[in-house]
Tab-separated table of C-alpha atoms in Angstrom:
chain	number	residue	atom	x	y	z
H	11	UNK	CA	0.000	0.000	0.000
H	12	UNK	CA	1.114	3.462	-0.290
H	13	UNK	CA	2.622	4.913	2.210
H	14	UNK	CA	3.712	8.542	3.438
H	15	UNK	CA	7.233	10.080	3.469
H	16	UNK	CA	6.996	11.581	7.458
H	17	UNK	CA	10.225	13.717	9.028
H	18	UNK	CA	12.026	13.637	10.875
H	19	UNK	CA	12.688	10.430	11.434
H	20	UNK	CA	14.151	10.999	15.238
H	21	UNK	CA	14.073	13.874	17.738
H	22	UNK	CA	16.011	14.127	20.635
H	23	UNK	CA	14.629	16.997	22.212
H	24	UNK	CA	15.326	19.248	25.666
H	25	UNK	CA	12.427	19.755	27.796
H	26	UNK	CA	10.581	22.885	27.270
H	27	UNK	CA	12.066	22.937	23.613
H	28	UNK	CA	9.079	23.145	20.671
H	29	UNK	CA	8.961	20.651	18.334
H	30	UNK	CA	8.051	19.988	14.424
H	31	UNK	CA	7.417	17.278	12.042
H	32	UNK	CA	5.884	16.949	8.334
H	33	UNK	CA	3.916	14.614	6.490
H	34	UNK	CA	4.199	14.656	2.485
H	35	UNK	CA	2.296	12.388	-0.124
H	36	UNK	CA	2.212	11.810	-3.415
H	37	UNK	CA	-1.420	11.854	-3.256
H	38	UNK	CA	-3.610	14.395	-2.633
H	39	UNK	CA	-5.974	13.124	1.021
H	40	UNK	CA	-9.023	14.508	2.094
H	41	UNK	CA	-8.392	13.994	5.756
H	42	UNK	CA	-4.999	14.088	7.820
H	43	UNK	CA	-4.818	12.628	10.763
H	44	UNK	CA	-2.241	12.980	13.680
H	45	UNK	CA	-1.541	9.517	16.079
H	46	UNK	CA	0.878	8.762	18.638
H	47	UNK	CA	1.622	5.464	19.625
H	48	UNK	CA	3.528	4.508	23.130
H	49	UNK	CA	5.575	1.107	22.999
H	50	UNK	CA	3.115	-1.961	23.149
H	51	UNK	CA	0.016	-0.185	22.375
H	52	UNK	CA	-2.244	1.138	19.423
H	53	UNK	CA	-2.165	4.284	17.937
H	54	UNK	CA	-3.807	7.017	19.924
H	55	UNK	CA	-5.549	9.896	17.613
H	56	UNK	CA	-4.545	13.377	18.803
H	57	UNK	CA	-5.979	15.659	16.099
H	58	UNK	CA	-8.102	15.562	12.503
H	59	UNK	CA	-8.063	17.873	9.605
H	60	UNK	CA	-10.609	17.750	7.032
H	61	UNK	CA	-9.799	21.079	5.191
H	62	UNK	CA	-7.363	22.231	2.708
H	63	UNK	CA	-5.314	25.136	5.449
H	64	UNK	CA	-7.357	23.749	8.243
H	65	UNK	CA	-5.032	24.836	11.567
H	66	UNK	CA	-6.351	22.628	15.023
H	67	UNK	CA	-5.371	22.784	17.789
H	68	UNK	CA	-5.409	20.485	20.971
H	69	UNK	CA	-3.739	21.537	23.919
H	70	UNK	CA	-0.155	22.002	23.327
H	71	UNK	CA	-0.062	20.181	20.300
H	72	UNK	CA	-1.130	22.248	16.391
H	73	UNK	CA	-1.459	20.931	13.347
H	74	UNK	CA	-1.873	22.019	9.688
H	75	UNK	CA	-3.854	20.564	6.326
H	76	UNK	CA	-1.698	21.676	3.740
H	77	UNK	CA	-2.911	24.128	1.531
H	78	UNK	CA	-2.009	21.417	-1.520
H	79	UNK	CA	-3.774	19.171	0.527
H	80	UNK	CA	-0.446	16.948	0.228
H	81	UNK	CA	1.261	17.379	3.016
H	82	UNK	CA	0.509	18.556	7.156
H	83	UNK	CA	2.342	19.514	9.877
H	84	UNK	CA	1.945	19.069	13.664
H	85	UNK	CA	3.841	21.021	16.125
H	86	UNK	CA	4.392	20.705	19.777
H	87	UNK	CA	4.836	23.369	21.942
H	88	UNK	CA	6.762	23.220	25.320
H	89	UNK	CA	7.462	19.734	24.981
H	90	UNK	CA	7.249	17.297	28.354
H	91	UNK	CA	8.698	13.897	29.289
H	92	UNK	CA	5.201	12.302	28.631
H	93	UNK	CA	5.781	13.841	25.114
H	94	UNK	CA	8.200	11.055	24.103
H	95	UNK	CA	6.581	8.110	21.951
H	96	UNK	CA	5.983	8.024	18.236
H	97	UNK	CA	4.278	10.043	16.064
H	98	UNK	CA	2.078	9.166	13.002
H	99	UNK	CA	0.942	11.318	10.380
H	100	UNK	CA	-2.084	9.304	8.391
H	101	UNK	CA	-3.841	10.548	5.195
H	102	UNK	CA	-7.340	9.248	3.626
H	103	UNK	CA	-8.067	9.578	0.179
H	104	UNK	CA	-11.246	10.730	-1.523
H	105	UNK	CA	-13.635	8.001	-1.645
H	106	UNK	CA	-11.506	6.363	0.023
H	107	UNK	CA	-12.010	3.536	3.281
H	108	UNK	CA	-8.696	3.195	4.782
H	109	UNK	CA	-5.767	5.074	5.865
H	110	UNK	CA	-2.170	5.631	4.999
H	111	UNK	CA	0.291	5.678	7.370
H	112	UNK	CA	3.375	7.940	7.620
H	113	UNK	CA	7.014	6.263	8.634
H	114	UNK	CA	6.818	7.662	12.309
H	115	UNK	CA	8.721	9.885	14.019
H	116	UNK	CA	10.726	8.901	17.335
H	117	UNK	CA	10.536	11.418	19.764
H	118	UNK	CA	12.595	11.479	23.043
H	119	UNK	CA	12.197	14.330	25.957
H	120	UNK	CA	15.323	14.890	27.576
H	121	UNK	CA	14.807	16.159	31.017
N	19	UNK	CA	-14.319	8.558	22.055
N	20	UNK	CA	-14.993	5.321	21.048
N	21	UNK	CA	-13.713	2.243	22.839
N	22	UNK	CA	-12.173	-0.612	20.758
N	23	UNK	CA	-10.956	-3.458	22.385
N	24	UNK	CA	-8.433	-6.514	21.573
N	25	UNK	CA	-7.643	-9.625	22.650
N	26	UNK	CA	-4.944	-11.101	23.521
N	27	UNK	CA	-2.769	-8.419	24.349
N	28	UNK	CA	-0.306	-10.772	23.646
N	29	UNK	CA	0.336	-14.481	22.673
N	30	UNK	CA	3.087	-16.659	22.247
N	31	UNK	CA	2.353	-20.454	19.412
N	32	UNK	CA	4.281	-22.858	18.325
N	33	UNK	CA	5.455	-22.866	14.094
N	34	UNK	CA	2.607	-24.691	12.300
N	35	UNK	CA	-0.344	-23.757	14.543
N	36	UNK	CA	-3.288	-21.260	14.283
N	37	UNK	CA	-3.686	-18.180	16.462
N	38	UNK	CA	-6.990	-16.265	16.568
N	39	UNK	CA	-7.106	-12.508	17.562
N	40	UNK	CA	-10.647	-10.363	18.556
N	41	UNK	CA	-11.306	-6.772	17.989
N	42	UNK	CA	-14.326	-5.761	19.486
N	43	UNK	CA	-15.875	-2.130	19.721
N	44	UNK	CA	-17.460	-1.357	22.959
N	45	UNK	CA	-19.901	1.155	22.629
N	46	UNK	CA	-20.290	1.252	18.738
N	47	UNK	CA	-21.591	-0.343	15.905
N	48	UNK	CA	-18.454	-1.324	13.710
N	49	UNK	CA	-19.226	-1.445	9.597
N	50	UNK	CA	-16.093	-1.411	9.071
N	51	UNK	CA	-12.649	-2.843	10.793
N	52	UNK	CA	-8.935	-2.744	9.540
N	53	UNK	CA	-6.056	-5.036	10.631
N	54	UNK	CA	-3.051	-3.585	10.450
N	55	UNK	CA	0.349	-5.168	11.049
N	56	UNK	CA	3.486	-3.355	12.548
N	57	UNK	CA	7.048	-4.897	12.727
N	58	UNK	CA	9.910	-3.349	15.187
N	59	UNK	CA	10.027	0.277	14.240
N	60	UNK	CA	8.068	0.441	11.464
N	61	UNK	CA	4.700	1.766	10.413
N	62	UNK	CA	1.540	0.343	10.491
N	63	UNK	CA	0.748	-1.449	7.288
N	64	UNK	CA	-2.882	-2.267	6.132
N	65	UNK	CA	-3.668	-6.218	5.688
N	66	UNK	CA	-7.012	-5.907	4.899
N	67	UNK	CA	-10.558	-4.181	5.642
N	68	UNK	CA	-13.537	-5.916	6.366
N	69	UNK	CA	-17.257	-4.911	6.069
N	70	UNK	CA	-19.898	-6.498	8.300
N	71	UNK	CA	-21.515	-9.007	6.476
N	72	UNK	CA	-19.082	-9.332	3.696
N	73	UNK	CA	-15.741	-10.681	2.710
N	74	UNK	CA	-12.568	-9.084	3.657
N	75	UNK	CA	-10.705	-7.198	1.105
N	76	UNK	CA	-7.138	-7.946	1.402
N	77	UNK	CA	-4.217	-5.385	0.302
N	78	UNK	CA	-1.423	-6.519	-2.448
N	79	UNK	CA	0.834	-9.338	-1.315
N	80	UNK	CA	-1.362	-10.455	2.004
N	81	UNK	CA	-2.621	-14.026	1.225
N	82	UNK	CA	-6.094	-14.290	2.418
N	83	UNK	CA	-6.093	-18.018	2.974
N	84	UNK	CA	-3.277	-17.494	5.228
N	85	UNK	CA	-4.612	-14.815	7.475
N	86	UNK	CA	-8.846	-15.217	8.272
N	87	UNK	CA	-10.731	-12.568	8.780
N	88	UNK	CA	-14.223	-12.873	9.850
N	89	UNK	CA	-16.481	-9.657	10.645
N	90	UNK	CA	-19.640	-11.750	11.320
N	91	UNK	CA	-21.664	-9.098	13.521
N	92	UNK	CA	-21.232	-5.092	14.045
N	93	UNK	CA	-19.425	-5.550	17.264
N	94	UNK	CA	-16.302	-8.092	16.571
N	95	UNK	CA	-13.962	-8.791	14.285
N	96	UNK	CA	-11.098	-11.689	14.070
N	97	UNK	CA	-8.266	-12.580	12.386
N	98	UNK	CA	-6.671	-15.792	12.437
N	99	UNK	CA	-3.297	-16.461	11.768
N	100	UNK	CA	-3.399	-20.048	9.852
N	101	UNK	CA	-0.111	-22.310	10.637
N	102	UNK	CA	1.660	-20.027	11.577
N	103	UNK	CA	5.712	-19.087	11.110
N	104	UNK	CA	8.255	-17.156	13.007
N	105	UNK	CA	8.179	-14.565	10.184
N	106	UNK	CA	4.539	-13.788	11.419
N	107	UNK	CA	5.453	-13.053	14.290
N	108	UNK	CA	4.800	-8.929	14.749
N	109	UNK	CA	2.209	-6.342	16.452
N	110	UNK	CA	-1.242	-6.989	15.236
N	111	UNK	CA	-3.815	-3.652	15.620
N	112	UNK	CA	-7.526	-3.718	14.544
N	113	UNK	CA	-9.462	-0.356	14.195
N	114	UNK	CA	-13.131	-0.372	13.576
N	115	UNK	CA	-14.791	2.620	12.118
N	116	UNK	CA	-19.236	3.163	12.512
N	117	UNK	CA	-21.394	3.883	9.655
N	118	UNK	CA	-21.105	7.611	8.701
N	119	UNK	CA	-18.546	7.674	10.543
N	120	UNK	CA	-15.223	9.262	9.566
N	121	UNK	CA	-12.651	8.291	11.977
N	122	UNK	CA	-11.343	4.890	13.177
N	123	UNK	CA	-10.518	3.944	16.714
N	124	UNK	CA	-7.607	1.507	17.405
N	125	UNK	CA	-7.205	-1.178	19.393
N	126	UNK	CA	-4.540	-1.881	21.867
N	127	UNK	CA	-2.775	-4.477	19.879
N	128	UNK	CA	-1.852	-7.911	20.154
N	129	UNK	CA	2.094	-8.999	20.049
N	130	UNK	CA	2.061	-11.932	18.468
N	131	UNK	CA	5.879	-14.411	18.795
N	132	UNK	CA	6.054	-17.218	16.837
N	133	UNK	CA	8.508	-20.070	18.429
C-alpha cells in the first residue's frame, strides 16, 4: 500500500524545547490525521483535519492541512517527558475507506 | 471517544499452529474494521478491511487463505493467523470505524511471537 514520506525520522529533544514534524504524499488526502503510539500499544488519535489550510489545535499540540492538501504539519509546543513516543501522520483519500500511514517519528524528551 | 478493544494483548504459538485474535468495539456499531500489522520500528501497514456481512478485502501481497478474517456481527472482528511461522510473528492492531462515521478507533494491539 502506499505509504507517506513523514520527518524527521528521530528527535532528541530538551524539555521545554518546541517541536516539528511533516507529512508529504504523493497523493492528494481529504483527511490528515495525527496519532501517537507509546511502545506496546495502538495508535492514539490526537488531532483531525478535514480542510485544505485547516489549523487545530489540541492543547499544546497544532497541526496544519496543507494548503495542496499533500502534506501537514503538527507542532508541539513546550514539549514534556510524557511527550516522548511516536508520532504518526495518516492521510485518507477521496472516496476512500482506509488510511495511509506515515514512517513515524521517534521522539525522546530529555529532562 | 470510542472504545475498541483486543484480545490477547499478547500471545506466544508454536510454528505450524493457528492463532486467533478479537477486535471488538465497545460502545459502537463497527461497519467497518482494519487489521493492520506493525514490525519493530516500522509503520503500520494495512492487511485488509472488512465490512460487516461481507468478505474481507485484502491489500497486495497479504494471502487471504493465510490470514482469516471474519467480521460476522457489528461488534467483533477476528483474524486468524493459519499455521503459523516465526516470520509472522509482529504487532497486530484492529481499528473499527461506525457507519457515517469518519474516523477509526484503534485497538490496543496484540504482540504476536512465533517459536
Amino acid at each position: 500500500g502506499q505509504q507517506l514520506n513523514q520527518s524527521p525520522q528521530s528527535m532528541f529533544i530538551q524539555e521545554g524545547e518546541d517541536v516539528s514534524m511533516n507529512c508529504t504524499s504523493s497523493s492528494i488526502f481529504n483527511t490528515w490525521l495525527w496519532y501517537k503510539q507509546d511502545p506496546g500499544e495502538g495508535p492514539v488519535l490526537l488531532i483531525a483535519l478535514y480542510k485544505a489550510g485547516e489549523l487545530t489545535s489540541n492543547g499544546r499540540l497544532t497541526a496544519q492541512f496543507g494548503i495542496t492538501r499533500k502534506d501537514s504539519f503538527l507542532n508541539i509546543s513546550a514539549s514534556i517527558p510524557s511527550d516522548v513516543g511516536i508520532y504518526f501522520c495518516a492521510g485518507q483519500e477521496t472516496g476512500a475507506n482506509n488510511l495511509f500511514f506515515g514512517t513515524g517519528t521517534r521522539l525522546t524528551v530529555i529532562p | 471517544g470510542a472504545v475498541v478493544s483486543q484480545h490477547p494483548s499478547w500471545v506466544i504459538c508454536k510454528s505450524g499452529t493457528s492463532v486467533k485474535i478479537e477486535c471488538r468495539s465497545l460502545d459502537f456499531q463497527a461497519t467497518t474494521m482494519f487489521w493492520y500489522r506493525q514490525f519493530p520500528k516500522q509503520s503500520l501497514m494495512l492487511m485488509a478491511t472488512s465490512n460487516e456481512g461481507s468478505k474481507a478485502t485484502y491489500e497486495q501481497g497479504v494471502e487471504k487463505d493465510k490470514f482469516l478474517i471474519n467480521h460476522a456481527s457489528l461488534t467483533l472482528s477476528t483474524l486468524t493467523v493459519t499455521s503459523a511461522h516465526p516470520e509472522d510473528s509482529s504487532f497486530y492492531i484492529c481499528s473499527a470505524r461506525g457507519g457515517g462515521g469518519t474516523q477509526a478507533f484503534f485497538g490496543q494491539g496484540t504482540r504476536l511471537t512465533v517459536v
